[in-house]
XYZ file of C-alpha atoms in Angstrom:
430
model
C 0.447 45.466 50.676
C 1.472 44.467 46.659
C 2.377 46.522 43.938
C 2.513 45.010 40.580
C 4.619 47.319 38.160
C 4.696 48.257 34.532
C 2.962 45.462 33.052
C 3.000 45.113 29.409
C -0.568 44.536 29.056
C -2.854 44.855 32.241
C -5.964 43.210 31.427
C -8.915 44.966 33.369
C -12.280 42.645 31.758
C -14.355 45.369 32.516
C -13.406 49.254 33.150
C -17.162 50.282 34.061
C -18.207 48.342 37.185
C -20.122 46.028 34.707
C -21.860 42.994 36.361
C -21.106 40.452 32.991
C -20.330 41.446 29.369
C -22.383 40.177 26.467
C -21.313 39.452 22.993
C -17.739 40.179 21.646
C -15.620 41.739 24.477
C -13.976 43.788 22.172
C -15.817 46.814 23.172
C -15.896 45.831 26.914
C -12.884 44.026 27.674
C -10.155 46.946 28.742
C -6.773 46.363 28.348
C -4.106 48.926 29.885
C -0.352 49.083 28.464
C 2.581 49.901 30.663
C 0.251 49.894 33.824
C 0.672 49.046 37.439
C -1.853 47.822 39.912
C -1.946 48.218 43.819
C -3.515 45.996 46.257
C -4.267 46.990 50.068
C -3.468 45.081 53.125
C -7.493 44.021 53.093
C -6.815 42.572 50.180
C -8.463 44.869 47.609
C -7.441 46.402 44.631
C -6.733 50.239 45.634
C -5.670 51.573 42.503
C -4.980 50.736 38.781
C -3.316 52.519 35.879
C -0.282 54.047 33.810
C 2.817 53.465 35.562
C 3.940 56.802 36.083
C 0.805 58.002 37.172
C 0.803 54.876 40.136
C 4.411 55.579 40.941
C 3.525 59.022 41.798
C 0.552 58.496 43.901
C 2.296 56.008 45.858
C 5.505 57.175 46.076
C 5.427 57.622 49.892
C 3.998 54.432 50.378
C 5.761 51.073 51.511
C 4.749 47.762 50.174
C 5.196 44.072 51.671
C 6.081 42.772 47.764
C 6.609 44.673 44.757
C 6.926 42.654 41.346
C 8.325 44.262 38.358
C 5.729 42.780 35.456
C 7.731 44.342 32.523
C 7.157 42.592 29.341
C 4.666 40.784 31.619
C 0.670 40.273 31.756
C -1.834 40.655 34.301
C -4.949 39.389 33.862
C -7.881 38.688 36.729
C -7.962 35.850 38.426
C -9.757 32.881 36.619
C -13.410 31.675 37.785
C -13.982 27.885 37.096
C -18.062 27.932 37.585
C -18.867 24.355 37.270
C -16.792 21.842 38.738
C -17.324 18.405 40.683
C -14.069 17.938 43.100
C -14.898 15.599 45.868
C -15.245 11.918 45.140
C -13.068 8.643 45.716
C -12.920 6.312 43.253
C -11.540 7.615 39.377
C -13.252 6.170 36.572
C -10.297 5.491 34.470
C -11.375 2.024 33.266
C -14.205 3.867 31.616
C -12.527 5.982 29.511
C -11.681 3.013 26.992
C -15.374 2.339 27.161
C -16.213 5.793 25.781
C -13.968 5.462 23.665
C -15.079 2.231 22.136
C -18.374 3.925 21.644
C -20.525 3.263 24.702
C -22.642 6.010 25.694
C -22.876 8.249 28.897
C -25.914 6.722 29.798
C -24.828 2.889 28.531
C -22.535 3.389 31.156
C -24.451 4.936 33.679
C -27.633 2.167 33.433
C -24.904 -0.655 33.441
C -23.645 0.579 37.514
C -20.700 2.721 36.175
C -20.574 6.721 36.043
C -22.164 8.282 38.975
C -22.833 5.367 40.342
C -19.168 3.808 40.617
C -18.109 7.084 42.435
C -20.663 7.255 44.466
C -20.227 3.671 45.937
C -16.476 4.396 46.478
C -17.462 8.302 48.187
C -19.919 6.502 50.243
C -17.120 4.313 51.849
C -14.346 7.151 51.847
C -13.304 8.970 55.162
C -14.005 12.591 55.440
C -9.719 12.874 55.726
C -9.575 10.471 52.685
C -11.864 13.162 50.401
C -10.126 16.186 52.002
C -6.709 15.260 51.088
C -7.673 14.247 47.524
C -9.642 17.426 47.410
C -6.996 19.712 48.546
C -4.367 18.518 45.917
C -7.198 19.209 42.986
C -8.016 22.760 43.931
C -3.523 23.254 44.348
C -3.515 22.653 40.241
C -6.872 24.341 40.056
C -4.919 27.330 41.796
C -1.610 26.537 39.767
C -3.683 26.829 36.422
C -4.844 30.224 37.362
C -8.526 29.629 39.161
C -8.978 31.936 41.998
C -12.781 31.219 42.663
C -14.193 27.554 42.246
C -17.581 26.285 42.511
C -17.862 23.240 44.183
C -20.621 20.294 43.685
C -21.237 17.670 46.277
C -23.706 14.745 44.343
C -21.616 11.867 44.814
C -23.534 10.741 48.138
C -26.904 10.726 47.169
C -27.977 10.078 50.865
C -27.858 12.591 53.572
C -24.982 11.212 55.474
C -22.407 11.447 52.403
C -23.969 14.645 50.972
C -23.265 16.451 54.174
C -19.810 14.511 54.497
C -18.984 15.946 51.305
C -20.376 19.635 51.785
C -18.206 19.477 55.395
C -15.070 18.597 53.252
C -16.059 21.658 51.088
C -16.465 23.894 54.008
C -13.097 22.807 55.531
C -11.099 23.843 52.177
C -13.114 27.128 52.163
C -11.997 27.938 55.572
C -8.426 26.978 55.384
C -7.266 27.597 51.695
C -6.382 30.251 49.651
C -8.366 29.643 46.918
C -11.801 30.795 46.675
C -15.273 28.506 46.906
C -18.599 28.609 46.058
C -20.177 25.733 47.529
C -23.249 23.652 45.911
C -25.338 21.261 47.293
C -26.176 18.632 44.622
C -28.129 15.854 46.175
C -30.078 15.263 43.218
C -27.183 14.416 41.166
C -28.437 11.095 40.110
C -31.443 8.603 41.377
C -30.372 6.454 44.299
C -30.656 3.025 43.979
C -33.655 1.291 45.290
C -35.627 4.665 44.823
C -37.836 6.324 42.012
C -36.968 9.733 41.415
C -40.262 10.704 43.048
C -39.071 9.141 46.386
C -35.465 10.429 46.061
C -37.396 13.988 45.476
C -39.832 13.886 48.592
C -36.415 12.715 50.762
C -34.350 15.840 49.357
C -37.391 18.225 50.232
C -38.468 16.649 53.437
C -35.069 15.748 55.228
C -31.999 17.104 52.878
C -32.601 20.592 52.541
C -34.459 20.979 56.331
C -30.916 20.062 57.593
C -29.243 22.131 55.443
C -30.858 25.114 56.651
C -30.337 24.282 60.158
C -26.533 23.651 59.700
C -26.313 27.177 57.554
C -28.108 29.124 60.302
C -25.989 27.513 63.111
C -22.802 28.743 60.718
C -21.400 25.353 60.469
C -21.591 24.971 56.910
C -21.985 27.873 54.028
C -23.916 26.511 50.741
C -24.284 28.927 48.254
C -26.387 26.728 45.557
C -28.652 24.064 44.945
C -28.320 21.781 41.671
C -30.147 19.222 39.937
C -29.430 16.904 37.311
C -32.613 17.582 35.210
C -32.309 14.878 32.542
C -34.378 12.093 30.834
C -34.146 8.743 33.214
C -32.563 10.851 36.207
C -34.688 14.116 37.672
C -37.755 15.018 35.286
C -38.781 18.748 34.927
C -41.409 18.307 37.731
C -39.250 16.880 40.123
C -36.576 19.340 39.355
C -39.177 22.563 39.805
C -39.677 21.026 43.153
C -36.410 20.495 44.225
C -34.914 24.002 42.780
C -38.204 25.718 44.550
C -37.595 24.274 47.524
C -33.734 25.408 47.751
C -34.425 28.539 46.518
C -37.054 28.983 49.802
C -33.898 28.246 52.509
C -31.946 30.733 50.659
C -29.930 29.288 47.982
C -28.999 30.182 44.178
C -30.324 27.969 41.538
C -27.631 26.871 39.187
C -28.544 23.799 37.930
C -27.495 21.117 35.103
C -30.117 21.286 32.181
C -30.968 20.178 28.578
C -27.559 18.100 28.090
C -28.353 14.827 26.881
C -31.951 15.284 25.701
C -34.447 18.796 25.317
C -36.084 18.699 28.603
C -37.188 22.618 28.799
C -34.950 23.319 31.622
C -33.900 26.396 30.128
C -37.181 27.887 30.133
C -38.005 26.562 33.592
C -34.920 28.012 35.255
C -35.765 31.164 33.667
C -38.928 31.185 35.200
C -37.815 30.128 38.407
C -35.189 32.971 38.334
C -31.840 30.760 38.141
C -28.421 32.464 38.602
C -27.192 29.740 35.993
C -27.667 26.839 34.483
C -25.100 24.589 32.765
C -24.254 22.410 29.858
C -27.408 23.045 27.271
C -26.019 21.049 24.545
C -29.723 20.296 23.697
C -31.202 23.889 24.791
C -34.608 25.066 22.170
C -34.491 28.150 20.516
C -37.164 29.613 23.200
C -34.824 28.331 25.988
C -32.289 30.827 24.916
C -34.507 33.811 24.340
C -35.823 33.076 27.893
C -32.272 32.684 29.455
C -31.476 35.882 27.728
C -34.541 37.954 28.836
C -34.174 36.295 32.568
C -30.155 37.630 32.933
C -29.573 33.884 33.650
C -26.176 32.761 33.019
C -25.050 29.906 30.291
C -22.626 27.544 31.970
C -20.866 26.107 29.114
C -18.257 22.981 29.561
C -16.674 22.270 26.465
C -14.674 18.995 27.856
C -17.576 17.464 28.318
C -18.986 17.874 25.331
C -15.606 17.128 23.761
C -14.939 13.921 25.719
C -18.533 12.652 25.292
C -18.747 13.108 21.848
C -21.601 15.294 22.187
C -22.700 18.119 19.961
C -21.422 21.415 20.881
C -23.727 24.123 22.498
C -24.779 26.671 20.550
C -22.474 29.314 22.190
C -22.320 31.693 18.969
C -26.218 31.958 18.804
C -26.495 32.651 22.802
C -24.188 35.076 22.371
C -25.868 36.786 19.649
C -29.424 36.565 21.633
C -27.882 38.321 24.667
C -27.370 35.338 26.896
C -24.955 35.814 29.717
C -22.213 33.033 28.845
C -20.010 31.739 31.370
C -17.176 28.359 31.215
C -16.696 25.863 33.291
C -14.174 23.095 33.646
C -16.365 20.302 34.937
C -13.774 18.692 36.497
C -15.326 15.104 37.435
C -14.190 11.844 37.174
C -15.815 11.837 33.539
C -14.032 14.853 32.687
C -10.998 15.138 34.178
C -9.551 18.477 33.475
C -8.156 20.982 36.034
C -7.318 23.899 33.398
C -9.481 27.025 32.666
C -6.744 27.853 29.613
C -7.317 24.260 27.946
C -10.993 24.981 28.600
C -11.029 28.584 26.800
C -9.042 27.348 24.068
C -11.700 24.498 23.332
C -14.663 26.954 23.792
C -12.793 29.158 21.362
C -12.147 26.137 18.867
C -15.216 24.189 19.061
C -17.889 26.611 20.216
C -16.536 29.400 17.573
C -16.679 32.118 20.186
C -13.546 34.666 20.469
C -10.555 35.034 23.004
C -12.113 38.137 23.937
C -15.605 36.265 24.574
C -13.648 33.425 26.364
C -11.820 35.694 28.669
C -14.854 37.117 29.684
C -16.457 33.784 30.276
C -13.704 32.376 32.562
C -13.515 35.496 34.486
C -16.600 38.380 35.315
C -19.333 36.243 33.753
C -18.473 33.012 35.707
C -18.339 35.190 38.526
C -21.747 36.609 37.906
C -22.956 32.731 37.380
C -21.873 32.176 40.767
C -23.666 35.664 42.532
C -19.851 36.924 42.957
C -19.212 39.427 40.180
C -19.560 42.049 42.536
C -16.431 41.473 44.165
C -14.562 39.255 41.464
C -13.650 38.636 37.662
C -12.269 41.875 36.654
C -9.418 43.867 37.813
C -11.307 47.166 39.170
C -10.745 49.124 42.221
C -12.498 47.748 45.357
C -12.737 44.403 43.856
C -10.721 41.376 45.316
C -6.792 41.347 44.436
C -7.053 37.912 42.522
C -4.651 37.967 39.648
C -2.660 35.554 37.406
C 0.676 37.354 36.023
C 1.846 35.400 32.765
C 4.946 35.418 31.254
C 4.314 36.807 27.782
C 3.652 40.443 26.064
C 0.126 39.088 24.752
C -2.681 38.278 26.835
C -3.927 35.721 24.489
C -1.042 33.216 25.116
C -2.864 32.026 27.851
C -5.463 30.647 25.458
C -3.110 30.159 22.369
C -0.735 27.994 24.256
C -2.994 25.000 24.224
C -1.938 23.064 27.350
C 1.262 25.446 27.892
C -0.046 27.007 31.105
C 2.424 25.244 33.357
C 5.879 27.617 31.915
C 3.186 30.259 31.416
C 1.543 31.368 34.404
C 4.313 33.201 36.576
C 2.482 34.046 39.751
C -1.391 33.294 40.949
C -2.524 35.625 43.361
C -5.214 35.866 45.996
C -6.369 38.877 47.791
C -2.791 40.549 47.243
C -1.073 37.343 48.666
C 1.609 35.428 46.242
C -0.504 31.680 46.696
C 1.787 30.372 43.509
C 5.378 31.488 42.047
C 6.364 29.605 39.110
C 10.398 29.604 39.321
C 10.472 27.703 35.616
C 9.548 31.351 34.210
C 12.221 33.210 35.917
C 14.855 30.733 33.940
C 13.470 30.231 30.164
C 11.202 32.135 27.998
C 7.322 30.767 27.587
C 7.502 31.196 23.852
């Protein structure tokens, strides 16, 4: 179906079927020079290797599309392991409050934050939500993301949570971008309810309905999420909801230890969580427990940056053997679509290397979503999700802060070109 010829650099990320990479990817990050890649009609990678070897191997084959990648780099499609992309009612007015010194929780308690968005999302029609969601996903795709985790969580009642999940399901079925769907009904405690009442409602009403819709094939939900935080859902409520979600077959992938140390990491490791996000306030014991449990840490550089929080201890996590992934945390509070910018911020503010950042935004982010057997690296048998950049060194994707509009030449999903940037044909990305 597709032949990419003669790339200056072909960044495989993994060369030996690793499900994740720990610490500096220098040992694991595989880069081929003067290489080609073939994607078959089934959308999977059929061959990767030196250009002349591939040319001989496929000399009799005909291709739907051939792209000359001379002087360019080919990388795996980026994976965004944490987003909140379905909502109405942006919070641009709150940005000024934050800049003036209001904290996240102060805005939240004044009826802003999540509650402001919930109010608007409840009023929006499914069609309105789908329309804005679709445009957001298209912007993520143009920035190189080919697999995105998408959460509900601005409904906080069964009706609106299901409306959001239906919107996510519709995009999953109709768009090229890959989607991992997350039920996040425990994103905040709804007005008029206590945390215990909200927990009971989720366990007794929301999750049984989700199970029913999953079994009937109406909605595919992959993960369960809870905002485990002081003043939101405490450790015991979090445990109950996550366990109930796990019991209906959902992967545990939740918000923890963001604003206060909650022992979320220890809880996640104990429950067999696939991933925990944020972790700005994680304990040393929590880091050790996550490393032992192979529970991924999804770090969100935009959030720490925009809320002026202390940065998560990425270096300590990597040195202790935690699987570190990255996400944009796209939401009305952190309006960023771009995983290249997220990688740049992670390198500068969290002191991780460019190799580690690329692994965190590809194979490790795929692992955090339970998808690293099919996504996150350029290996035979994996899905043909690729990004081609108009540069002779792959590091430009991270080095050029906010420069991806002129740098990303093609985005390819399952061997199909879903975005081609004409600007790259007429100008140098330098």
